[in-house]
Amino acid sequence: MTRPLLHISGLCKSFGGIVATDHIDLEIRPGFIHAIIGPNGAGKTTLIAQLSGTLIPDAGQIKFNGHNITSLSAPNRVKLGLARSFQITSVLLPMTVLENVMLAIQGTDGHSYRFWTPIHKDHEMLDRGMTYLQMVGLEDRARYLAAEVSHGEQRQLEIAMTLALKPRLLLLDEPMAGMGLEESARMIRFLAGLREQTTILLIEHDMDAVFSLADTLSVLVNGRVIATDTVKNIRANPEVQRAYLGDDHA
Amino acid sequence: MGWIPSTVSGRCYCIILFFLAGAPWIFLWTNQPFLLDLLCRGLILAIAATSLNLIMGYGGMVSLGHAAFIGIGAYCVGIPAYYDIYNGWVHLGLTVVVSAIFALLTGLVSLRTKGVYFIMITLAFSQMIYFTFVSLEEYGGDDGLVIYLRSEFPDFLTMQGPVALYYWIFSTLLLTLFLVHRLVHAHFGRVIVGAKHNEQRMQLLGFDTYRYRLTCYVISGVICGLAGMLLGNFTGFISPEMMNWIRSGELIFMVVMGGSGFLFGPLIGTGAFVFLEQYLPEFMKFLNPSWLEYWHLPFGLLLVLLVLVGKGGIHGMLSKLDSKAQQSSK
Ligand SMILES: Nc1ncnc2c1ncn2[C@@H]1O[C@H](COP(=O)(O)OP(=O)(O)OP(=O)(O)O)[C@@H](O)[C@H]1O
Ligand SMILES: [Mg+2]
């Protein structure tokens, strides 16, 4: 078996009395799409926050590509190739769609202590920005403000920005949240196409999406991983059905 | 004619700059040395306000201690002058180095905090340096220092005489505006602006926002220090009063009144502030002599009104004219 790209062991995090992450052990192998499902408040976003470095775990260890990154700052994790998207759209609304993607390119492209040349004259970066927008089908929205485009388009932009970070591991927190049926279907196809390029940790409520995309699946309930297995086995697991999927999925 | 700005606000700023370029000659012809003085003071404050706009308007760092840099710049002229060192390059070098060090040291600490805490810490630092200078008896303490001669730049441009000094100030303002303009549109500025709107997102795009902000803070401090150096030369008298936190508060007002986060906002904001401060008392006296001492009341109300009514300050109001013009031409 190949070495895991991400290795989480004994991760714990509580907020006052609420245990949001309860001794989580998890391995994600390179090239896989690993999904995490779980009811509202199970601790999925909290887990992503600890992986991306915005929340410091109370205990446990996170290893990425062999490095212990548990106490590494968020920007430095990004530079190692760990990028996340947000459940609640988190783009820079007063900037244009293209500017948003260009910022993401800037973020992993050496430093930005460049004080003189206007960014709109950096043709190389403009081109690269447009490439990412084309990937998600937003090229004709490039000059609009991020605040002006639709919610679905903001979700696409969110993905484009995350991709522009050239991640080795993509942490996607409910990328389909708030999307219409058609938009979701397009996003699923798009994510399926990313399989060759990067490893993905996918959090998603949409079961169709999870079942069609994921190679492996973990079920998170009350901060604990109650099962990790292939999609097929999880669907057949009676404990999981009781805890989360409900009878209609059986 | 491509070089004429297409917007109302752009044209206004163009006219203002042309006026400022020729102002000394107008005031000399019409024999109004006082107006030239007023303009000098206004433009120096506009440089300081523009530097504050860089961190506050573009970067979201509201500092209530920015006047400390004005004081530092002024004392970087005053203290050497006290020892009969009038070489302007020395003054300039000192101003840049001391402002940068002060900005770096205070920024290292204060930029760890956000919002109200940042306001309080910058205030605390500026009061610290204020009281330090109050206690420096050697350099006049509370009473300040008189600077008998202006900075000398041998074999370069002289600062002697009101017109020469005015053009020093005016060109420093132009340079500052140009620098800030380039800065905020360059890669660096995009990071600063991005961090104002969503710092966490910027960190998760790989930016160490703290360091970028610190760099921005130092640049802004140095520019404000230069304004102080000019102010020391202009007034010929410096005292700790220049770095009083009230001065810092006024700088915030100038920026917000003119339009925070817009290049020319601080310039027009400062213009409006200095004008009101100068002529409102006279106007009150004209209405009723006994009202003179209450001029602060309408002054404050006007400031609040300007901030509330014109969201985006005076620049915001001018921009509204633009959108109206666009709509009616459609
Ligand atoms: N900053 C915080 N302070 C206090 N409690 C928090 C904080 N963040 C999360 N929690 C709590 O931790 C638990 C896990 O929250 P989390 O957002 O990780 O759930 P989730 O699985 O992402 O849920 P959802 O499906 O609704 O997105 C919840 O009970 C939540 O109320
Ligand atoms: Mg969540």
Coordinates of C-alpha atoms and ligand atoms in Angstrom, one line a residue:
Chain A
M1 CA 0.0 0.0 0.0
T2 CA 1.2 3.5 -0.7
R3 CA 2.1 5.9 2.1
P4 CA -0.8 8.0 3.2
L5 CA -0.7 11.6 2.0
L6 CA -2.5 12.8 5.1
H7 CA -2.3 11.0 8.4
I8 CA -4.4 12.2 11.3
S9 CA -3.9 10.5 14.7
G10 CA -5.7 11.1 18.0
L11 CA -7.0 14.5 17.0
C12 CA -9.2 16.1 19.7
K13 CA -10.9 19.5 19.9
S14 CA -13.6 20.8 22.2
F15 CA -15.3 24.1 22.6
G16 CA -16.1 24.5 26.3
G17 CA -18.3 21.4 26.9
I18 CA -18.9 20.5 23.3
V19 CA -16.6 17.8 22.0
A20 CA -16.3 18.7 18.3
T21 CA -13.5 16.3 17.5
D22 CA -13.1 13.2 19.5
H23 CA -9.9 11.2 19.0
I24 CA -10.1 11.1 15.2
D25 CA -7.7 8.8 13.4
L26 CA -7.8 9.0 9.6
E27 CA -5.6 8.2 6.7
I28 CA -6.0 9.5 3.2
R29 CA -4.1 7.9 0.3
P30 CA -2.8 9.9 -2.6
G31 CA -5.0 9.8 -5.7
F32 CA -8.2 9.0 -3.7
I33 CA -11.4 10.9 -3.2
H34 CA -12.2 10.4 0.4
A35 CA -15.6 11.6 1.6
I36 CA -16.7 12.4 5.1
I37 CA -20.4 12.4 5.9
G38 CA -22.2 13.1 9.1
P39 CA -25.2 14.9 10.5
N40 CA -25.3 18.7 11.2
G41 CA -22.9 19.6 14.0
A42 CA -21.0 16.3 13.7
G43 CA -17.7 18.3 13.6
K44 CA -16.9 18.1 9.9
T45 CA -16.1 21.8 9.4
T46 CA -14.1 21.8 12.7
L47 CA -12.0 19.0 11.4
I48 CA -11.3 20.9 8.1
A49 CA -10.4 24.0 10.2
Q50 CA -7.8 22.0 12.1
L51 CA -6.4 20.5 9.0
S52 CA -6.0 23.9 7.3
G53 CA -4.5 25.5 10.4
T54 CA -7.2 28.0 11.4
L55 CA -8.0 26.0 14.5
I56 CA -5.4 24.5 16.8
P57 CA -6.3 21.0 18.0
D58 CA -6.2 20.3 21.8
A59 CA -4.4 17.0 21.2
G60 CA -3.3 14.7 18.4
Q61 CA -1.1 14.9 15.4
I62 CA -1.5 15.8 11.7
K63 CA 1.0 14.5 9.2
F64 CA 1.0 15.7 5.7
N65 CA 3.2 14.1 3.1
G66 CA 5.5 12.9 5.9
H67 CA 5.8 16.3 7.7
N68 CA 4.3 16.9 11.0
I69 CA 2.2 20.0 10.4
T70 CA 0.2 20.1 13.6
S71 CA 1.7 23.5 14.6
L72 CA 2.4 24.9 11.2
S73 CA 0.7 28.2 10.4
A74 CA -2.2 28.2 7.9
P75 CA -0.3 30.1 5.1
N76 CA 2.6 27.7 5.3
R77 CA 0.3 24.7 5.0
V78 CA -1.1 26.2 1.9
K79 CA 2.5 26.5 0.6
L80 CA 3.0 22.8 1.3
G81 CA 0.0 22.0 -0.9
L82 CA -3.0 21.8 1.5
A83 CA -5.9 24.0 0.2
R84 CA -9.4 24.3 1.4
S85 CA -12.7 25.6 0.1
F86 CA -15.4 27.0 2.4
Q87 CA -18.8 25.8 3.2
I88 CA -19.9 29.4 3.5
T89 CA -18.7 31.1 0.4
S90 CA -15.6 33.0 1.2
V91 CA -14.5 35.0 -1.8
L92 CA -13.4 38.6 -1.8
L93 CA -16.7 40.3 -2.8
P94 CA -15.4 43.8 -3.7
M95 CA -12.9 42.4 -6.1
T96 CA -13.5 41.0 -9.6
V97 CA -13.8 37.3 -10.2
L98 CA -10.5 37.4 -12.1
E99 CA -8.8 39.3 -9.3
N100 CA -9.9 36.7 -6.8
V101 CA -8.3 33.9 -8.8
M102 CA -5.2 36.0 -9.3
L103 CA -4.8 36.5 -5.6
A104 CA -4.9 32.7 -5.2
I105 CA -2.1 32.4 -7.8
Q106 CA -0.1 35.1 -6.0
G107 CA -0.5 33.3 -2.7
T108 CA 1.5 30.3 -3.8
D109 CA 3.7 32.0 -6.3
G110 CA 6.7 33.1 -4.3
H111 CA 6.1 36.3 -2.5
S112 CA 4.0 39.4 -3.2
Y113 CA 6.4 42.1 -2.1
R114 CA 6.1 43.6 -5.5
F115 CA 5.3 47.2 -5.0
W116 CA 5.3 48.9 -8.4
T117 CA 3.9 47.0 -11.4
P118 CA 0.1 47.1 -11.5
I119 CA -1.4 43.6 -11.4
H120 CA -3.5 44.2 -14.5
K121 CA -0.3 44.6 -16.4
D122 CA 1.0 41.2 -15.3
H123 CA -0.1 39.4 -18.4
E124 CA 1.3 36.1 -17.5
M125 CA -0.7 36.0 -14.3
L126 CA -3.8 37.3 -16.1
D127 CA -3.5 34.4 -18.5
R128 CA -3.1 31.9 -15.7
G129 CA -6.1 33.4 -13.9
M130 CA -8.2 33.0 -17.0
T131 CA -7.1 29.3 -17.4
Y132 CA -8.5 28.5 -14.0
L133 CA -11.7 30.4 -14.7
Q134 CA -12.1 28.4 -17.9
M135 CA -11.7 25.2 -16.0
V136 CA -14.8 26.0 -13.9
G137 CA -16.6 27.7 -16.7
L138 CA -16.5 31.2 -15.4
E139 CA -14.4 32.9 -18.1
D140 CA -17.2 35.2 -19.2
R141 CA -17.7 36.4 -15.7
A142 CA -14.0 37.4 -15.2
R143 CA -14.6 41.2 -15.1
Y144 CA -17.6 41.1 -12.9
L145 CA -17.3 41.8 -9.2
A146 CA -17.5 38.7 -7.1
A147 CA -20.5 40.3 -5.3
E148 CA -22.4 40.6 -8.6
V149 CA -22.3 37.0 -9.8
S150 CA -24.8 34.4 -8.7
H151 CA -24.4 32.2 -5.6
G152 CA -23.6 29.1 -7.8
E153 CA -21.0 31.1 -9.6
Q154 CA -19.4 32.2 -6.4
R155 CA -19.2 28.5 -5.4
Q156 CA -17.4 27.8 -8.7
L157 CA -15.1 30.7 -8.1
E158 CA -14.4 29.3 -4.6
I159 CA -13.3 26.1 -6.3
A160 CA -11.2 27.9 -9.0
M161 CA -9.4 29.8 -6.2
T162 CA -8.7 26.6 -4.4
L163 CA -7.4 24.9 -7.5
A164 CA -5.2 27.9 -8.3
L165 CA -3.3 27.1 -5.2
K166 CA -2.1 23.9 -7.0
P167 CA -3.0 21.7 -4.0
R168 CA -1.8 18.2 -3.5
L169 CA -4.7 17.7 -1.1
L170 CA -7.9 19.5 -1.7
L171 CA -10.2 20.0 1.3
L172 CA -13.7 20.7 0.1
D173 CA -16.3 21.7 2.6
E174 CA -19.7 21.1 1.1
P175 CA -18.8 22.4 -2.4
M176 CA -22.4 21.9 -3.5
A177 CA -24.0 23.7 -0.6
G178 CA -26.9 25.9 -1.8
M179 CA -26.5 24.9 -5.5
G180 CA -29.4 24.0 -7.7
L181 CA -29.8 20.4 -9.1
E182 CA -28.2 21.2 -12.4
E183 CA -25.3 23.2 -11.0
S184 CA -24.7 20.3 -8.5
A185 CA -24.6 17.8 -11.3
R186 CA -22.1 19.9 -13.2
M187 CA -20.0 20.3 -10.1
I188 CA -20.0 16.5 -9.5
R189 CA -18.8 16.0 -13.1
F190 CA -16.1 18.6 -12.6
L191 CA -14.8 17.1 -9.4
A192 CA -14.7 13.7 -10.9
G193 CA -12.5 15.2 -13.6
L194 CA -10.0 16.3 -10.9
R195 CA -9.4 12.8 -9.7
E196 CA -6.2 12.5 -11.8
Q197 CA -4.7 15.7 -10.6
T198 CA -5.1 15.7 -6.9
T199 CA -6.3 14.0 -3.8
I200 CA -9.5 15.2 -2.4
L201 CA -11.1 15.2 1.1
L202 CA -14.7 15.8 0.4
I203 CA -17.4 16.8 2.9
E204 CA -20.8 16.7 1.5
H205 CA -24.4 16.3 2.5
D206 CA -25.5 15.3 -1.0
M207 CA -25.5 11.5 -1.0
D208 CA -25.7 11.2 -4.7
A209 CA -22.6 13.2 -5.0
V210 CA -20.8 11.3 -2.3
F211 CA -21.7 7.9 -3.6
S212 CA -20.8 8.7 -7.2
L213 CA -17.5 10.4 -6.4
A214 CA -15.9 8.9 -3.3
D215 CA -13.5 5.9 -3.3
T216 CA -13.6 5.7 0.5
L217 CA -15.9 7.1 3.0
S218 CA -15.9 8.0 6.7
V219 CA -18.9 8.6 8.9
L220 CA -18.5 11.2 11.5
V221 CA -21.0 11.4 14.4
N222 CA -20.6 13.6 17.5
G223 CA -17.0 14.2 16.7
R224 CA -16.1 10.5 16.3
V225 CA -15.4 8.5 13.2
I226 CA -17.7 5.5 13.6
A227 CA -16.8 3.8 10.3
T228 CA -14.3 4.2 7.5
D229 CA -14.7 1.9 4.5
T230 CA -15.4 1.7 0.8
V231 CA -18.7 3.2 -0.3
K232 CA -20.2 -0.2 -0.9
N233 CA -19.4 -1.5 2.5
I234 CA -20.6 1.7 4.2
R235 CA -23.9 1.5 2.5
A236 CA -24.3 -2.0 3.9
N237 CA -23.1 -1.2 7.4
P238 CA -26.1 -1.5 9.8
E239 CA -24.5 0.8 12.4
V240 CA -24.1 3.6 9.9
Q241 CA -27.6 3.2 8.6
R242 CA -29.0 3.6 12.1
A243 CA -26.8 6.5 13.0
Y244 CA -27.0 8.5 9.9
L245 CA -28.3 7.2 6.6
G246 CA -31.8 6.4 7.7
D247 CA -33.9 3.5 6.5
D248 CA -34.7 4.9 3.1
H249 CA -31.1 4.6 2.0
A250 CA -30.8 1.0 3.0
Chain B
M1 CA -8.4 63.7 -25.6
G2 CA -7.5 60.6 -23.6
W3 CA -5.8 62.3 -20.8
I4 CA -8.8 64.1 -19.5
P5 CA -10.5 62.0 -16.8
S6 CA -14.0 60.9 -17.8
T7 CA -15.6 61.0 -14.4
V8 CA -16.8 64.1 -12.4
S9 CA -14.6 63.2 -9.5
G10 CA -11.6 62.6 -11.7
R11 CA -12.0 66.1 -13.3
C12 CA -12.4 67.7 -9.9
Y13 CA -9.1 66.2 -8.8
C14 CA -7.4 67.3 -12.0
I15 CA -8.6 70.8 -11.5
I16 CA -7.5 70.8 -7.8
L17 CA -4.0 69.5 -8.7
F18 CA -3.6 72.2 -11.4
F19 CA -4.8 74.8 -9.0
L20 CA -2.3 73.6 -6.4
A21 CA 0.5 73.6 -8.9
G22 CA 0.0 77.3 -9.6
A23 CA -1.4 78.4 -6.2
P24 CA 1.7 80.2 -4.9
W25 CA 1.8 82.6 -7.9
I26 CA -1.9 83.4 -7.5
F27 CA -1.5 84.1 -3.8
L28 CA 1.6 86.2 -4.4
W29 CA 0.0 88.3 -7.1
T30 CA -3.0 88.9 -5.0
N31 CA -0.8 89.5 -2.0
Q32 CA -2.3 86.8 0.3
P33 CA 0.7 85.3 2.1
F34 CA -1.7 84.0 4.8
L35 CA -3.6 81.8 2.3
L36 CA -0.3 80.4 1.1
D37 CA 0.5 79.5 4.7
L38 CA -2.9 77.9 5.1
L39 CA -2.4 75.9 2.0
C40 CA 1.1 74.7 3.1
R41 CA -0.3 73.4 6.4
G42 CA -3.2 71.8 4.6
L43 CA -1.0 70.0 2.1
I44 CA 1.3 68.7 4.8
L45 CA -1.7 67.3 6.7
A46 CA -2.9 65.8 3.4
I47 CA 0.3 63.9 3.1
A48 CA -0.1 62.6 6.6
A49 CA -3.8 61.7 5.9
T50 CA -2.8 60.0 2.7
S51 CA -0.4 57.9 4.6
L52 CA -3.1 57.0 7.1
N53 CA -5.4 56.2 4.3
L54 CA -2.9 53.6 3.1
I55 CA -3.2 51.5 6.3
M56 CA -6.7 52.5 7.3
G57 CA -8.6 53.0 4.0
Y58 CA -6.9 50.3 2.0
G59 CA -5.7 48.0 4.8
G60 CA -8.5 48.3 7.4
M61 CA -6.0 49.2 10.2
V62 CA -7.5 52.1 12.1
S63 CA -4.7 53.7 14.0
L64 CA -5.3 56.4 16.6
G65 CA -1.7 57.1 17.0
H66 CA -0.6 58.2 13.5
A67 CA 0.3 61.7 14.6
A68 CA 3.2 60.2 16.5
F69 CA 5.0 60.0 13.2
I70 CA 4.4 63.6 12.5
G71 CA 6.0 64.4 15.8
I72 CA 8.9 62.1 15.1
G73 CA 9.5 63.7 11.7
A74 CA 9.4 67.1 13.2
Y75 CA 11.9 66.3 16.0
C76 CA 14.2 64.7 13.4
V77 CA 14.5 68.3 12.1
G78 CA 14.3 70.0 15.5
I79 CA 16.9 68.0 17.5
P80 CA 19.7 68.2 14.9
A81 CA 18.9 71.9 14.4
Y82 CA 19.3 72.3 18.2
Y83 CA 22.9 71.1 17.7
D84 CA 23.3 73.4 14.7
I85 CA 23.0 70.6 12.2
Y86 CA 21.0 72.0 9.3
N87 CA 21.9 69.5 6.6
G88 CA 18.6 68.4 5.1
W89 CA 19.9 65.0 4.0
V90 CA 20.7 64.3 7.7
H91 CA 17.2 65.4 8.6
L92 CA 15.7 63.3 5.8
G93 CA 17.7 60.3 6.6
L94 CA 17.0 60.5 10.3
T95 CA 13.3 60.9 9.6
V96 CA 13.1 57.9 7.4
V97 CA 15.2 55.7 9.7
V98 CA 13.6 56.7 13.0
S99 CA 10.0 56.6 11.6
A100 CA 10.7 53.1 10.1
I101 CA 12.1 51.8 13.4
F102 CA 9.2 53.2 15.4
A103 CA 6.7 51.8 13.0
L104 CA 8.4 48.4 13.0
L105 CA 8.6 48.1 16.8
T106 CA 5.1 49.3 17.5
G107 CA 3.7 47.5 14.5
L108 CA 5.2 44.2 15.6
V109 CA 3.1 44.4 18.8
S110 CA 0.0 46.3 17.7
L111 CA -0.7 44.3 14.5
R112 CA -1.1 41.2 16.6
T113 CA -4.5 42.7 17.5
K114 CA -7.6 43.8 15.6
G115 CA -10.3 46.4 15.7
V116 CA -10.8 48.3 18.9
Y117 CA -7.7 46.7 20.5
F118 CA -5.6 47.9 17.6
I119 CA -7.0 51.4 18.0
M120 CA -6.2 51.3 21.8
I121 CA -2.6 50.0 21.3
T122 CA -1.7 52.5 18.7
L123 CA -3.1 55.2 20.9
A124 CA -1.1 53.9 23.8
F125 CA 2.2 53.9 21.8
S126 CA 1.6 57.4 20.6
Q127 CA 0.9 58.7 24.1
M128 CA 4.1 56.9 25.2
I129 CA 6.2 58.9 22.8
Y130 CA 4.2 62.0 23.5
F131 CA 5.0 61.9 27.2
T132 CA 8.6 60.9 26.4
F133 CA 9.1 64.2 24.6
V134 CA 7.2 66.1 27.2
S135 CA 9.7 64.8 29.8
L136 CA 12.8 65.6 27.6
E137 CA 13.7 68.9 29.3
E138 CA 16.8 69.2 27.2
Y139 CA 14.7 69.7 24.1
G140 CA 12.2 72.0 25.6
G141 CA 9.8 69.5 27.2
D142 CA 6.3 70.8 27.0
D143 CA 7.3 74.1 25.5
G144 CA 9.0 72.5 22.5
L145 CA 11.8 73.8 20.4
V146 CA 12.3 76.6 18.0
I147 CA 13.9 75.8 14.6
Y148 CA 15.7 78.9 13.5
L149 CA 16.8 77.7 10.0
R150 CA 15.1 75.4 7.6
S151 CA 16.7 72.1 6.4
E152 CA 19.4 72.9 3.9
F153 CA 19.9 70.8 0.8
P154 CA 23.2 72.2 -0.7
D155 CA 23.6 71.7 -4.4
F156 CA 20.0 70.5 -4.6
L157 CA 16.6 72.3 -4.2
T158 CA 16.4 75.0 -1.6
M159 CA 13.7 75.1 1.0
Q160 CA 14.2 78.7 1.9
G161 CA 11.4 81.1 1.2
P162 CA 7.6 80.4 1.2
V163 CA 7.4 79.5 -2.5
A164 CA 10.3 77.0 -2.4
L165 CA 8.9 75.4 0.7
Y166 CA 5.5 75.2 -0.9
Y167 CA 6.9 73.3 -3.9
W168 CA 8.7 70.9 -1.6
I169 CA 5.4 70.1 0.1
F170 CA 3.5 70.0 -3.1
S171 CA 5.9 67.6 -4.8
T172 CA 6.1 65.4 -1.7
L173 CA 2.3 65.2 -1.9
L174 CA 2.4 64.3 -5.6
L175 CA 5.0 61.6 -4.9
T176 CA 3.0 60.2 -2.1
L177 CA -0.2 60.0 -4.1
F178 CA 1.7 58.4 -7.0
L179 CA 3.4 55.9 -4.6
V180 CA 0.2 54.9 -2.9
H181 CA -1.5 54.6 -6.3
R182 CA 1.1 52.2 -7.6
L183 CA 1.3 50.3 -4.3
V184 CA -2.4 49.5 -4.0
H185 CA -2.6 48.3 -7.6
A186 CA 0.5 46.2 -7.4
H187 CA 0.7 42.7 -6.1
F188 CA 1.5 44.0 -2.6
G189 CA -1.5 46.2 -2.5
R190 CA -3.9 43.5 -3.6
V191 CA -2.8 41.5 -0.6
I192 CA -3.3 44.4 1.8
V193 CA -6.8 45.2 0.4
G194 CA -7.7 41.5 0.4
A195 CA -6.7 41.2 4.0
K196 CA -9.0 44.1 4.9
H197 CA -12.0 42.3 3.5
N198 CA -11.3 38.7 4.6
E199 CA -8.2 38.1 6.5
Q200 CA -8.8 34.4 7.1
R201 CA -9.4 33.8 3.4
M202 CA -6.1 35.5 2.6
Q203 CA -4.2 33.3 5.0
L204 CA -5.8 30.3 3.4
L205 CA -4.6 31.5 0.1
G206 CA -1.0 31.3 1.5
F207 CA -0.5 34.9 2.6
D208 CA 1.2 35.6 5.9
T209 CA -1.1 38.7 6.3
Y210 CA 0.7 39.9 9.5
R211 CA 4.0 40.4 7.6
Y212 CA 2.3 42.2 4.7
R213 CA 0.5 44.5 7.1
L214 CA 3.7 45.2 9.0
T215 CA 5.4 46.2 5.8
C216 CA 2.5 48.4 4.9
Y217 CA 2.5 50.0 8.3
V218 CA 6.2 50.8 8.1
I219 CA 5.7 52.4 4.6
S220 CA 2.8 54.5 5.9
G221 CA 4.8 55.5 9.0
V222 CA 7.7 56.7 7.0
I223 CA 5.5 58.8 4.7
C224 CA 3.8 60.3 7.7
G225 CA 7.3 61.0 9.2
L226 CA 8.1 62.9 6.0
A227 CA 5.0 65.0 6.5
G228 CA 6.3 65.8 10.0
M229 CA 9.7 66.8 8.7
L230 CA 7.9 69.3 6.4
L231 CA 5.7 70.5 9.2
G232 CA 8.8 71.2 11.4
N233 CA 10.3 73.2 8.6
F234 CA 7.1 75.0 7.9
T235 CA 6.1 76.0 11.5
G236 CA 9.7 76.6 12.7
F237 CA 8.4 75.6 16.1
I238 CA 7.8 72.1 17.3
S239 CA 6.4 70.6 20.4
P240 CA 5.0 67.3 21.7
E241 CA 1.5 68.8 21.0
M242 CA 2.0 67.7 17.4
M243 CA 1.7 64.1 18.4
N244 CA -1.1 64.4 20.7
W245 CA -3.8 61.8 20.1
I246 CA -6.2 64.5 19.3
R247 CA -4.1 65.2 16.2
S248 CA -4.4 61.5 15.3
G249 CA -8.1 61.7 15.7
E250 CA -8.3 64.6 13.3
L251 CA -6.3 62.7 10.8
I252 CA -8.9 59.9 10.9
F253 CA -11.6 62.5 10.4
M254 CA -9.9 64.0 7.4
V255 CA -9.6 60.5 5.8
V256 CA -13.2 59.5 6.5
M257 CA -14.6 62.9 5.5
G258 CA -12.8 62.8 2.1
G259 CA -13.4 59.2 1.4
S260 CA -11.5 56.4 3.1
G261 CA -9.9 53.9 0.7
F262 CA -9.9 56.3 -2.2
L263 CA -6.7 57.9 -3.5
F264 CA -7.8 61.5 -3.4
G265 CA -10.1 61.1 -0.4
P266 CA -7.6 62.3 2.2
L267 CA -6.6 65.3 0.1
I268 CA -10.1 66.7 -0.2
G269 CA -11.0 65.6 3.3
T270 CA -8.0 67.6 4.7
G271 CA -9.0 70.5 2.5
A272 CA -12.5 70.6 3.9
F273 CA -11.3 70.1 7.4
V274 CA -8.7 72.9 7.3
F275 CA -11.1 75.2 5.6
L276 CA -13.9 74.7 8.1
E277 CA -11.5 74.9 11.0
Q278 CA -10.3 78.3 9.7
Y279 CA -13.5 79.9 8.5
L280 CA -16.2 78.4 10.6
P281 CA -15.3 80.5 13.6
E282 CA -15.3 83.7 11.5
F283 CA -18.6 82.7 10.0
M284 CA -20.1 82.2 13.5
K285 CA -18.7 85.5 14.6
F286 CA -20.3 87.1 11.6
L287 CA -23.7 85.6 12.5
N288 CA -23.5 86.6 16.1
P289 CA -20.3 87.7 17.9
S290 CA -21.2 85.9 21.1
W291 CA -21.5 82.6 19.2
L292 CA -17.8 82.6 18.3
E293 CA -16.7 80.4 21.2
Y294 CA -19.3 77.7 20.3
W295 CA -17.9 77.1 16.8
H296 CA -16.9 73.6 17.7
L297 CA -20.5 72.6 17.9
P298 CA -21.5 73.2 14.3
F299 CA -18.1 72.0 13.3
G300 CA -18.6 68.6 14.9
L301 CA -22.2 68.4 13.6
L302 CA -20.9 69.1 10.1
L303 CA -18.3 66.5 10.3
V304 CA -20.8 63.9 11.5
L305 CA -23.2 64.9 8.8
L306 CA -20.5 64.6 6.1
V307 CA -19.6 61.2 7.3
L308 CA -23.2 60.0 7.6
V309 CA -24.9 61.6 4.5
G310 CA -22.1 61.1 2.1
K311 CA -21.2 57.5 2.6
G312 CA -17.7 57.3 1.2
G313 CA -17.2 60.9 2.2
I314 CA -16.9 63.7 -0.2
H315 CA -15.4 61.4 -2.8
G316 CA -18.5 59.2 -2.4
M317 CA -20.8 62.2 -3.1
L318 CA -18.8 63.1 -6.2
S319 CA -19.0 59.5 -7.4
K320 CA -22.7 59.6 -7.1
L321 CA -22.8 62.5 -9.6
D322 CA -20.9 60.1 -11.9
S323 CA -23.5 57.4 -11.7
K324 CA -26.3 59.9 -12.1
A325 CA -24.6 61.3 -15.2
Q326 CA -24.2 57.8 -16.6
Q327 CA -27.8 57.0 -16.0
S328 CA -29.1 60.1 -17.6
S329 CA -27.0 59.6 -20.7
K330 CA -28.4 56.1 -21.1
Ligands
LIG1 N1 -16.0 28.4 17.3 C1 -16.9 27.5 17.9 N2 -17.2 27.8 19.2 C2 -18.0 27.0 19.9 N3 -18.6 25.9 19.3 C3 -18.3 25.6 18.1 C4 -17.4 26.4 17.3 N4 -17.3 25.8 16.0 C5 -18.1 24.7 16.1 N5 -18.7 24.6 17.2 C6 -19.6 23.5 17.6 O1 -18.9 22.3 17.3 C7 -19.8 21.3 16.8 C8 -19.3 20.9 15.4 O2 -19.5 22.0 14.5 P1 -19.1 21.9 12.9 O3 -19.3 23.2 12.3 O4 -17.7 21.3 12.8 O5 -20.2 20.9 12.4 P2 -20.4 20.4 10.9 O6 -20.3 18.9 10.9 O7 -19.6 21.1 9.9 O8 -21.9 20.8 10.7 P3 -22.7 21.2 9.4 O9 -23.1 20.0 8.7 O10 -23.9 22.0 9.9 O11 -21.8 22.1 8.6 C9 -21.1 22.0 16.8 O12 -21.8 21.5 17.9 C10 -20.8 23.4 16.8 O13 -21.9 24.1 17.5
MG2 MG -19.9 22.4 8.4

